[in-house]
XYZ file of C-alpha atoms in Angstrom:
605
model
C 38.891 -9.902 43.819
C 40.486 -8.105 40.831
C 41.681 -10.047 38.443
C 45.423 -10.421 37.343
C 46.622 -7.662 34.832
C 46.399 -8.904 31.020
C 49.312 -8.403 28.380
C 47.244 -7.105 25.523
C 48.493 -6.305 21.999
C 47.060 -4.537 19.612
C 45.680 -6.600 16.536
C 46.300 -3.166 14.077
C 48.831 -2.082 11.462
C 51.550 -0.139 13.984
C 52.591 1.713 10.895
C 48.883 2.824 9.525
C 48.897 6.001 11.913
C 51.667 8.745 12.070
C 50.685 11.976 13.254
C 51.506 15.503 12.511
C 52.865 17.850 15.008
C 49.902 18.442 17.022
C 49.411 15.033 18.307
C 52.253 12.560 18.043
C 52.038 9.059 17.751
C 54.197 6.825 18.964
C 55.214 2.875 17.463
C 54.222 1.057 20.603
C 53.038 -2.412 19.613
C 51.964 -3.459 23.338
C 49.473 -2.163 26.406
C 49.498 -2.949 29.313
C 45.378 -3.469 30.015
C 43.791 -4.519 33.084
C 40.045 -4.407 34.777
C 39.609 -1.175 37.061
C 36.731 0.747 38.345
C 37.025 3.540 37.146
C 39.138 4.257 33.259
C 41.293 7.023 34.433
C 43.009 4.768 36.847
C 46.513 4.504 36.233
C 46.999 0.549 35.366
C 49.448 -1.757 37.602
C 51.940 -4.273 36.054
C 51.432 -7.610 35.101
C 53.189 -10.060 37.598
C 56.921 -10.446 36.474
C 56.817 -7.181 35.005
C 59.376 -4.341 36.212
C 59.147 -0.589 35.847
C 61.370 -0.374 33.264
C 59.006 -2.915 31.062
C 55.767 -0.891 32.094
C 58.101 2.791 30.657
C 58.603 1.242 27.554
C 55.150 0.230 27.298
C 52.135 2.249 25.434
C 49.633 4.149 27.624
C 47.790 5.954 25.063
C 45.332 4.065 23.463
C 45.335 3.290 19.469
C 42.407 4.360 17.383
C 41.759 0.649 16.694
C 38.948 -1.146 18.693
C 40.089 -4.374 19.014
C 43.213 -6.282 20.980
C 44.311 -9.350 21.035
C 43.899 -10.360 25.183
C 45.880 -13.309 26.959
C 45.981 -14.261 30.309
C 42.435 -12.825 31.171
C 40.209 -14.211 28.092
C 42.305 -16.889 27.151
C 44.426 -17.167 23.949
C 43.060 -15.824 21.015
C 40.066 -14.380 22.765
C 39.383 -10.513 21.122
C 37.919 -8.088 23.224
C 36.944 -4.387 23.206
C 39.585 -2.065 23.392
C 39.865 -0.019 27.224
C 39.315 3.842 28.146
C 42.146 5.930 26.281
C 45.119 6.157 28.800
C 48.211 8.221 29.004
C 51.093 7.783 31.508
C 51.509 10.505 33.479
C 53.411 9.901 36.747
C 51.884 13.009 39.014
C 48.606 10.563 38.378
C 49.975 7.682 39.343
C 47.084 6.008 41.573
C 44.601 8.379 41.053
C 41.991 9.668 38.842
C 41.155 12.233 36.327
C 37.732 14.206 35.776
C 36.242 15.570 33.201
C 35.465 19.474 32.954
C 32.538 19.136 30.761
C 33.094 22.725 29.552
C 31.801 23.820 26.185
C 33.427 25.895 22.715
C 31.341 29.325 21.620
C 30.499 29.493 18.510
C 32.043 32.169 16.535
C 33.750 31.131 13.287
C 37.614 31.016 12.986
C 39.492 31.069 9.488
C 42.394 28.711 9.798
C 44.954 28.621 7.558
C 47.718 25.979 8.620
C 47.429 23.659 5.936
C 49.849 23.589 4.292
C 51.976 24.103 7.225
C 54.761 24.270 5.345
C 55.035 26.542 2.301
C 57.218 26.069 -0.701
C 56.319 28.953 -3.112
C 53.353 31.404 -4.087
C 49.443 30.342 -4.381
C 46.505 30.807 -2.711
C 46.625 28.848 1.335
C 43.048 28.778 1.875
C 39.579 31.088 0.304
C 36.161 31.059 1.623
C 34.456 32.370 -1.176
C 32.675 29.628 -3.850
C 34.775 28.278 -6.330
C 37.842 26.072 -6.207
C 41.993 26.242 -7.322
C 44.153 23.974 -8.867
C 46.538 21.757 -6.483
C 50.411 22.621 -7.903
C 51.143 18.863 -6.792
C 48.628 17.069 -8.962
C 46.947 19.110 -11.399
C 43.270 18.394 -10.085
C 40.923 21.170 -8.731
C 40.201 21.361 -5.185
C 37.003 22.928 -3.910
C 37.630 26.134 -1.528
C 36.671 25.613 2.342
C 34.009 27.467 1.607
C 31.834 29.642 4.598
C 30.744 33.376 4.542
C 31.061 35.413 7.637
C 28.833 38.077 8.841
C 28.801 39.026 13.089
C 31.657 37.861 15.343
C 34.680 36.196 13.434
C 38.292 34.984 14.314
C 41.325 34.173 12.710
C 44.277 32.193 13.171
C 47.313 31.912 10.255
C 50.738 29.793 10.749
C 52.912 28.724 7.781
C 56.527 27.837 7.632
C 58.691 28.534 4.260
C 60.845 25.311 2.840
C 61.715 26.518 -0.290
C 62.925 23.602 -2.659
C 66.382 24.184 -2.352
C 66.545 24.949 1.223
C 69.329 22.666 1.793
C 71.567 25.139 0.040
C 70.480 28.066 1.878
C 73.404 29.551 3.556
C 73.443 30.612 7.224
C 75.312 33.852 6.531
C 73.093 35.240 3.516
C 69.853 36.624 3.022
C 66.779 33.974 2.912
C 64.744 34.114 0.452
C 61.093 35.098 1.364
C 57.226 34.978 0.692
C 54.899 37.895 1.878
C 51.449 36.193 3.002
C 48.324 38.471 2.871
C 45.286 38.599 4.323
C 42.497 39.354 1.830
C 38.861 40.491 2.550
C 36.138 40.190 0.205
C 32.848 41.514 0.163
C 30.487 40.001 -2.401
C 27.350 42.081 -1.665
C 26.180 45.787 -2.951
C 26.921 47.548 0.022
C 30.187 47.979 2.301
C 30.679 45.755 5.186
C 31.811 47.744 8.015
C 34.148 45.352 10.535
C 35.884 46.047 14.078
C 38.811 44.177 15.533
C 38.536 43.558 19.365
C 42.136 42.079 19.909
C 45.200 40.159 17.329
C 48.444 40.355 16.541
C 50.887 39.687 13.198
C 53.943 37.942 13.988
C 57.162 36.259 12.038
C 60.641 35.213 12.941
C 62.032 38.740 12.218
C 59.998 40.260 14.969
C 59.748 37.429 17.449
C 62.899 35.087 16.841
C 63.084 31.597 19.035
C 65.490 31.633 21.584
C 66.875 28.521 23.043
C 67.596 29.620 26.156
C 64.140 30.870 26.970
C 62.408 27.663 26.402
C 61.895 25.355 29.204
C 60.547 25.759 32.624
C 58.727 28.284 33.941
C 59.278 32.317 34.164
C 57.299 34.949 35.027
C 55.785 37.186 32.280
C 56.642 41.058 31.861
C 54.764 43.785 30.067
C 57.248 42.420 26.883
C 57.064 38.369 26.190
C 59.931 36.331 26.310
C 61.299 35.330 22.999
C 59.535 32.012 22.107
C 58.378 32.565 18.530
C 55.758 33.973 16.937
C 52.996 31.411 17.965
C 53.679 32.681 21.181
C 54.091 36.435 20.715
C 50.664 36.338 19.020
C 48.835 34.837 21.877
C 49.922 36.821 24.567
C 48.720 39.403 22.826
C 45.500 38.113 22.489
C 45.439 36.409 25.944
C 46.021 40.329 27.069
C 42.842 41.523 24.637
C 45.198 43.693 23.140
C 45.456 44.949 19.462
C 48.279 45.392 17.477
C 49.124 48.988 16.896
C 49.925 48.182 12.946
C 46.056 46.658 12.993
C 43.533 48.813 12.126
C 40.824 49.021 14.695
C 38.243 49.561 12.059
C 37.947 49.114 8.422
C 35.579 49.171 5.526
C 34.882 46.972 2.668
C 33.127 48.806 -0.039
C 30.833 46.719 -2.356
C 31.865 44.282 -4.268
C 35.303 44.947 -3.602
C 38.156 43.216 -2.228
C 41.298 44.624 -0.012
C 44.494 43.376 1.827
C 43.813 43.489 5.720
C 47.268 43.152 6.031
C 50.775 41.617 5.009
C 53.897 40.058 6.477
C 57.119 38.455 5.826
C 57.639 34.739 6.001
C 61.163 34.396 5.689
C 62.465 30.796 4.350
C 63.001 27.993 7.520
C 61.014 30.707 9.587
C 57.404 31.054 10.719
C 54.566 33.614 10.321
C 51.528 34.057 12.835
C 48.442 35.594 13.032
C 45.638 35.769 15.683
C 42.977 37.975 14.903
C 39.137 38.312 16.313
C 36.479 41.126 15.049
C 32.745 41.708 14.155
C 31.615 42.572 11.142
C 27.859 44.078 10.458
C 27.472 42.464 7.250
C 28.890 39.257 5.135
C 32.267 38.539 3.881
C 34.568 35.732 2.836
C 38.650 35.802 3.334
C 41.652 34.269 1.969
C 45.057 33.812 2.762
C 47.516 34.182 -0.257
C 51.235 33.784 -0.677
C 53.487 36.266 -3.176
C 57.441 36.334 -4.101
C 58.597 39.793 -3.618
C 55.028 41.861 -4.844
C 55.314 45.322 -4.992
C 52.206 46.413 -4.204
C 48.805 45.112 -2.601
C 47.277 44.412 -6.449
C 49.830 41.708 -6.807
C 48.769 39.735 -3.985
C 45.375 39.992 -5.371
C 46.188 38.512 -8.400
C 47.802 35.383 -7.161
C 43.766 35.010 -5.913
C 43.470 35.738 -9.565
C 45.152 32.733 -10.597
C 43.369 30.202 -9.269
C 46.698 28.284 -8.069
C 47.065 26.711 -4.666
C 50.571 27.246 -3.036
C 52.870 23.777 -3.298
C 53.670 21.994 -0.225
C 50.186 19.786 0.417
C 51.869 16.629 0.803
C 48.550 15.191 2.000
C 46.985 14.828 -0.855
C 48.002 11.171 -1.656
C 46.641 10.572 1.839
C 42.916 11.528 1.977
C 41.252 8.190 2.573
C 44.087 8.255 5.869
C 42.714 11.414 6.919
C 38.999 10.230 6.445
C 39.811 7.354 8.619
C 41.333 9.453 11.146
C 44.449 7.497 10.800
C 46.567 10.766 9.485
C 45.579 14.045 11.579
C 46.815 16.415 8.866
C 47.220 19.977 9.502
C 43.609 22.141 9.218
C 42.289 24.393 6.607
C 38.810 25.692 6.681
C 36.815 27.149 9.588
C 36.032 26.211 13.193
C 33.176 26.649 15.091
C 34.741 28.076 18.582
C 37.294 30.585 19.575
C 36.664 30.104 23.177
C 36.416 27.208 25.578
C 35.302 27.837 29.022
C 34.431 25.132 31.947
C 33.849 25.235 35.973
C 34.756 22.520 38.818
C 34.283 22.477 42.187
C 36.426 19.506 44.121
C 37.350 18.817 47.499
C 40.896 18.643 48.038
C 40.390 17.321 51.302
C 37.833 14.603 50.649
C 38.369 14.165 47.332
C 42.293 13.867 47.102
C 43.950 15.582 44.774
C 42.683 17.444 41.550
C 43.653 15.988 37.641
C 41.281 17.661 34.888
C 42.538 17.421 31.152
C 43.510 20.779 28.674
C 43.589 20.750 25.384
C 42.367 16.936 25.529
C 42.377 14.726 22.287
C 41.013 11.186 21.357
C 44.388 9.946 22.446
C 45.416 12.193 25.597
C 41.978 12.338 27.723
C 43.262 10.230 31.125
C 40.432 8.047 31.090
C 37.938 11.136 30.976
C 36.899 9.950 27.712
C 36.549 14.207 27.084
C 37.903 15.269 23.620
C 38.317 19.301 23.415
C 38.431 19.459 20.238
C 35.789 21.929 17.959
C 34.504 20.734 14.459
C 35.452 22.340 11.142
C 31.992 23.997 9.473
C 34.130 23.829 6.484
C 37.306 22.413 5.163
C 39.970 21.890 2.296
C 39.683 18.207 1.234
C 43.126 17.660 2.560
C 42.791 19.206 5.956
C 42.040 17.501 9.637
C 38.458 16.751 10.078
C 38.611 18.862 13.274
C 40.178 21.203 14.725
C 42.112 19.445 16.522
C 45.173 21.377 17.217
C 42.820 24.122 18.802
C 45.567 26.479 17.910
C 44.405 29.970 18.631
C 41.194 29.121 21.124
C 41.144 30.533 24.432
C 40.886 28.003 27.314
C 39.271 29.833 30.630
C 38.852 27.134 33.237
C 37.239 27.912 36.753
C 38.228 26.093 39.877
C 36.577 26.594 42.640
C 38.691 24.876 45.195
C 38.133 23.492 48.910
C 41.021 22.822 51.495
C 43.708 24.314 53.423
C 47.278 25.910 52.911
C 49.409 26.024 49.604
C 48.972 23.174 47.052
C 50.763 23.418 43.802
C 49.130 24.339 40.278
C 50.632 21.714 37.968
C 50.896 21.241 33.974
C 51.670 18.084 32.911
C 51.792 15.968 29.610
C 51.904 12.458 28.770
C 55.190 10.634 28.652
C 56.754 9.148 25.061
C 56.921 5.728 24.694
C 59.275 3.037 23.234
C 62.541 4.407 21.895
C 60.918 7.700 21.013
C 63.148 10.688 22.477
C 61.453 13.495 24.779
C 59.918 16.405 22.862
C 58.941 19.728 23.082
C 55.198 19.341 23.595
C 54.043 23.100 24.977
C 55.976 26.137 24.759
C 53.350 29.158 25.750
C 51.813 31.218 28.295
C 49.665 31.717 30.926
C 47.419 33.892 33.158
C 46.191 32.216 37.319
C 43.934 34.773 38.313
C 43.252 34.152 42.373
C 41.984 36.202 45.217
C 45.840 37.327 45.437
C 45.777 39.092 42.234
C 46.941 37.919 38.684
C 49.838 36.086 37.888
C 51.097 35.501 34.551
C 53.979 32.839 33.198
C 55.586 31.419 30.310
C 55.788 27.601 30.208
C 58.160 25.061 28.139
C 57.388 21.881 28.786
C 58.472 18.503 27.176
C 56.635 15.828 26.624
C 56.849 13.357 30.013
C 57.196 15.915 32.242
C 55.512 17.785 35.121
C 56.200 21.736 36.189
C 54.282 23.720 38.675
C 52.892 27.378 37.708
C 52.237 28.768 40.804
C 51.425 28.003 44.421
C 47.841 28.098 45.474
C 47.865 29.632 49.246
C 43.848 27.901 50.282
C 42.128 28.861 53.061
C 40.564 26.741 55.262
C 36.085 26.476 55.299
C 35.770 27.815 52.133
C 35.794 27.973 48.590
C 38.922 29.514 46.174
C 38.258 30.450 43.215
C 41.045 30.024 40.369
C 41.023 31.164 37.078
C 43.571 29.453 34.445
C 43.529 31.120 31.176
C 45.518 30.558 27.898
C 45.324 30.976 24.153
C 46.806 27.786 23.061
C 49.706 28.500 20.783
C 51.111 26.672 17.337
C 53.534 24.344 17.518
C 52.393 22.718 20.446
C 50.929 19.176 21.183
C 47.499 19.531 22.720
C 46.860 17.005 25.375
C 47.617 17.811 28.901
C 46.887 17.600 32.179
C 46.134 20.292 34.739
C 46.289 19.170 38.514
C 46.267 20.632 41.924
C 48.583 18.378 44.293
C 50.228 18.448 47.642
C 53.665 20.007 46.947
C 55.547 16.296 48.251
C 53.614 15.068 45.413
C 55.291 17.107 42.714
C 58.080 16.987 44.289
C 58.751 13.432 44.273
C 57.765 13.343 40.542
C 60.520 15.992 39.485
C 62.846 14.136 41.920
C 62.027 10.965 39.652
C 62.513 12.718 36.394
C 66.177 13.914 37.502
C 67.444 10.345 38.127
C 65.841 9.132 34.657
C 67.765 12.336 33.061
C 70.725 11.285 34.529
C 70.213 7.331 34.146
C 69.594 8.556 30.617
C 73.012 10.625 29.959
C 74.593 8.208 32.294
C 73.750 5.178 29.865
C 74.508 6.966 26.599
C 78.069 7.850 27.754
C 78.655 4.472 29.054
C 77.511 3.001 25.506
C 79.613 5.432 23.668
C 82.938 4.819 25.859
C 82.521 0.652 25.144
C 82.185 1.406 21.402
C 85.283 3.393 21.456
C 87.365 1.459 23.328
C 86.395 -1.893 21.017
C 89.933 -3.765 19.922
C 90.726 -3.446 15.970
C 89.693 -7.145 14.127
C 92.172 -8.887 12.673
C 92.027 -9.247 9.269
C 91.219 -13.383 7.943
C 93.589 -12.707 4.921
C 96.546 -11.784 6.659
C 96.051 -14.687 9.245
C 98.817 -16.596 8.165
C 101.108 -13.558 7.941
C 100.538 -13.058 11.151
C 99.800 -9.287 10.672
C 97.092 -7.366 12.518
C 96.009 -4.447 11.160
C 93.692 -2.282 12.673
C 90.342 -1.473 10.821
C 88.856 2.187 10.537
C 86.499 2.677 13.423
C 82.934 2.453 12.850
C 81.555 6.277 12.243
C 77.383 6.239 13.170
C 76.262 8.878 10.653
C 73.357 10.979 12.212
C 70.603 11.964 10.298
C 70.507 14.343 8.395
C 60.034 45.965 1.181
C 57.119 47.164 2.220
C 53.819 47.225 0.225
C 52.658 50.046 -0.974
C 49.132 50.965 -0.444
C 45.898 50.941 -2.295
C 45.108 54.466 -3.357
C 41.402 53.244 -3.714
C 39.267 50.233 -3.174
C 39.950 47.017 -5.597
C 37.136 46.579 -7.657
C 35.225 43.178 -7.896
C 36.838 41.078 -10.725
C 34.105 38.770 -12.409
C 35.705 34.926 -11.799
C 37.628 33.588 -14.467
C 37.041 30.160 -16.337
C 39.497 27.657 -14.183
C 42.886 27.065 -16.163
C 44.205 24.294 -17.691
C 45.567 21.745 -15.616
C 49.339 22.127 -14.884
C 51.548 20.082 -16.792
C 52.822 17.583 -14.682
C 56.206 17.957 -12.739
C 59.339 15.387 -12.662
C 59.048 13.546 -9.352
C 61.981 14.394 -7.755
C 64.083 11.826 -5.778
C 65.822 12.211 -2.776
C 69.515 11.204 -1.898
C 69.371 9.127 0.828
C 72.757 9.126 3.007
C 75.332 6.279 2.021
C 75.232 3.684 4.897
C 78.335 2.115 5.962
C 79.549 -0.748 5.063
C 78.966 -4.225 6.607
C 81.151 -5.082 9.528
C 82.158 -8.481 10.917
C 80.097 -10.864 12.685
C 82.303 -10.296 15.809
C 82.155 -6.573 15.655
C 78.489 -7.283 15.605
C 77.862 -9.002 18.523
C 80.268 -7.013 20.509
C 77.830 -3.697 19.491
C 75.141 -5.449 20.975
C 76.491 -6.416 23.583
C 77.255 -2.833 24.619
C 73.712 -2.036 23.661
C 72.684 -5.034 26.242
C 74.451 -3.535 28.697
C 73.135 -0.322 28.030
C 69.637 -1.398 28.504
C 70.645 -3.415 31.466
C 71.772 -0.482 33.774
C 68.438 1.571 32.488
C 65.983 -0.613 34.009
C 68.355 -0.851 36.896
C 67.691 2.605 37.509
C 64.230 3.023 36.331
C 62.875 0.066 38.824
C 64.754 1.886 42.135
């Protein structure tokens, strides 16, 4: 007999771990744990608890071993911490496997830390030596690694200049021009090819809203969904860039700027690049303000100075401890993931497998795809654990009969945390049918079908799903092959909790606007009522011109001084408003009570 479900909390600072982009992390101080045979099975409720309790609740497990069990150990009884879970509904019941697939291992320059940019310096070099941080001063040792044979490499950066809050919307924004520079140490030219890549920024592939969620079919031009995404379709396709050279040469001892591109201020820049070179080479990523020719980006390498904007560098021992993910500098070991199934629809059930899995998002696989870092900055991830840039090629080879439906999924938010964007990308489902190809925004909670898989009966159908995961999404999903009722009654589900959702919020807003004015305690024995001010909620707040010959090799310089130190600068904070009365008080919460009230109503029909 299984034993009752235990309410389990985690013995752990909920604050300790707040991650970046790539991997969110919710405030969820509970779990909901409970002996199963298998780790991937989705967990039932405790007696007396309703679906609306189990929603708020965290499925993902904490990076912490330990919880604090009652009701199954006894009080005050610590025991080992379960499988990592992660709610998604199309699982509900069932059970995930693993693909056991494996990462190549060609070397990938990654240059995403800092994410975001606010002024010139070097972003990342592979040669030996180090740079001085702008934040701090202190010299930081170069992710250093040395190429030579098959090489990728993937760039994203963001520009917040300093006073971005008094950029205007009309203007011109200011902007940095990043560079790619290649440098050849040895005495004799390195010859390289480029097999696919693309350069992308917000000029050339803006973000528009209204192609973001759902899914749509892919033509010969991409929808407009950034430059992460523009850059790997491109690469998904094995296409180069016409501005790319398809060849070039390095002479010896030299250096030169593979290319340059605009990264406007509040926009993006993107590269995805893979090549072979027949001899070694080290790279680096620079940022310039305004240079006029490819020698000026060369001396900001030059310099010595890292670009401003690492705010992780107060946090290492967090990122050692994997309690801060960071964003990654240095280089990968994997450009490619591939992996094969075969499963049984018909005596198996239906098909979960995790993409783009994580520590936290592996539905009870226990599979992390994720590649290691051969080399880092000190303040980068110790992984790569956005896998931003790898291709994913995953074969199915699939039993059963008629259509099923191809499904994406990721993990729902929990607590009070709002639904986010979590994927917002491509891709390719290559079948005996022919190849079909779709773009796919998905947010985070949420379940969307690609395609319909047409199976016929007594034997096996192949499937192919391929994409180059893009920036700027949050690894961690699920890929499934389920009865089309099954999907259906998920999306079905998510529509009511949309509209329970706008439903509540517009009741919660009407009660606080129709509240009756206070009276005021000093004009009680006047008699007088006036009414008080209603209570406002404040929301939160050229081109370049070319080389005419090959940049000679400049001996290093001796490091420079250390920068003076900079004025901490504070930041206004918005003025709260002022205390109301007790009454006004508890009539708010009441409304908030209420609220709540008609949510779980609807979540537990």
């Amino acid at each position: 007999m299984t034993p009752p479900a235990a309410l389990a909390t985690f013995v752990a600072d909920a604050a300790a771990a707040k991650g970046g982009k790539h991997e969110k992390v919710e405030e969820c101080p509970e779990v909901l744990a409970t002996p199963v045979r298998h780790p991937s099975a989705v967990l039932p409720a405790p007696t007396g608890v309703s679906p609306a309790m189990v929603m708020k609740h965290c499925w993902i497990r904490r990076p912490w071993p330990l919880l604090l069990v009652t009701g199954l150990l006894g009080p005050g009884v610590l025991g080992q911490a379960p499988a990592a879970m992660a709610y998604v509904a199309l699982m509900a019941g069932q059970q995930a496997r693993s693909l056991q697939g494996s990462f190549n291992q060609v070397p990938v320059l990654h240059s995403n830390q800092p994410e975001e940019v606010e002024g010139e310096g070097i972003l990342i070099n592979t040669a030996p030596g180090y740079a001085y941080a702008a934040e701090t001063g202190q010299p930081l040792r170069n992710a250093e690694f040395t190429f030579n044979g098959e090489f990728g490499v993937h760039m994203h950066h963001k520009y917040f200049p300093p006073n971005r809050g008094r950029l205007s919307a009309s203007g011109r924004r200011p902007e940095l021009t990043l560079g790619l520079i290649l440098i050849n140490p040895g005495g004799r030219p390195v010859h390289i090819r480029f097999e696919n890549g693309a350069v992308r920024n917000s000029f050339e592939a803006p973000y528009l809203q209204q192609y973001k969620m759902g899914v749509r079919p892919l033509g010969p031009r991409p929808w407009n969904t950034g430059p992460g995404d523009a850059t790997a379709i491109q690469v998904l396709r094995g296409r180069l860039d016409s501005k790319l050279s398809e060849e070039i040469t390095i002479p010896a001892r030299s250096r030169i700027v593979l290319f340059h591109t605009q990264l406007p201020a509040l926009g993006i820049a993107n590269a995805l690049l893979k090549g072979r070179s027949d001899g070694p080479f080290q790279m680096a990523v620079v940022a310039a303000k305004n240079p006029q020719s490819d020698w000026e980006l060369l001396s900001v390498l030059d310099q010595g100075r890292l670009a401003p904007g690492r705010v992780y560098l107060n946090r290492i021992a967090d990122i050692n401890g994997r309690r801060v993910f960071s964003r990654v500098g240095g280089v990968a070991i994997g450009d490619a993931y591939q992996a094969s199934l075969s499963h049984d629809l018909a005596t198996q059930g239906p098909l979960h497998v995790p993409l783009t899995s994580t520590h936290r998002h592996n539905f009870g696989t226990r599979e992390v795809q994720v590649n290691p870092l051969a080399s880092r900055m000190v303040d980068s991830s110790l992984d790569n654990v956005g896998t931003y840039g790898v291709r994913f090629d995953v074969d199915l080879n699939l039993k059963g009969a008629g259509p099923y439906e191809l499904v994406l999924s990721h993990p729902s938010t929990t607590g009070s945390s709002k639904p986010f964007t979590a994927f917002r990308g491509s891709f390719q489902v290559r079948t005996e049918e022919g190849l079909q190809e779709m773009h796919v925004g998905l947010r985070s909670g949420q379940s969307v079908a690609l395609t319909t898989l047409n199976l016929r009966a007594g034997m096996s159908n192949p499937v192919r799903v391929s994409l180059v995961y893009p920036a700027d999404a949050t690894p961690g999903h699920l890929l499934s092959v389920v009865p089309a009722s099954q999907i259906a009654m998920v999306q079905d589900r998510e529509r009511q909790l949309e509209l329970a959702r706008s439903a509540a919020s517009s009741s919660a807003a009407a009660r606080l606007s129709n509240l009756p004015a206070l009276p005021d305690p000093d004009a009680a024995t006047t008699g007088a009522l006036p009414s008080l001010p209603p209570l406002v909620l404040q929301p939160g707040t050229p081109p370049l011109q070319p080389l005419l010959g090959p940049y000679r090799y400049i001996p290093p310089v001796p490091p420079p001084p250390p920068a003076p130190a900079r004025p901490s600068q504070t930041r206004s904070s918005a003025p709260s408003p002022g205390l109301a009365s007790d009454s006004l008080v508890d009539r708010y919460q009441q409304a908030l009570e209420a609220q709540q009230q008609m949510m779980r109503g609807l979540m537990g029909r």
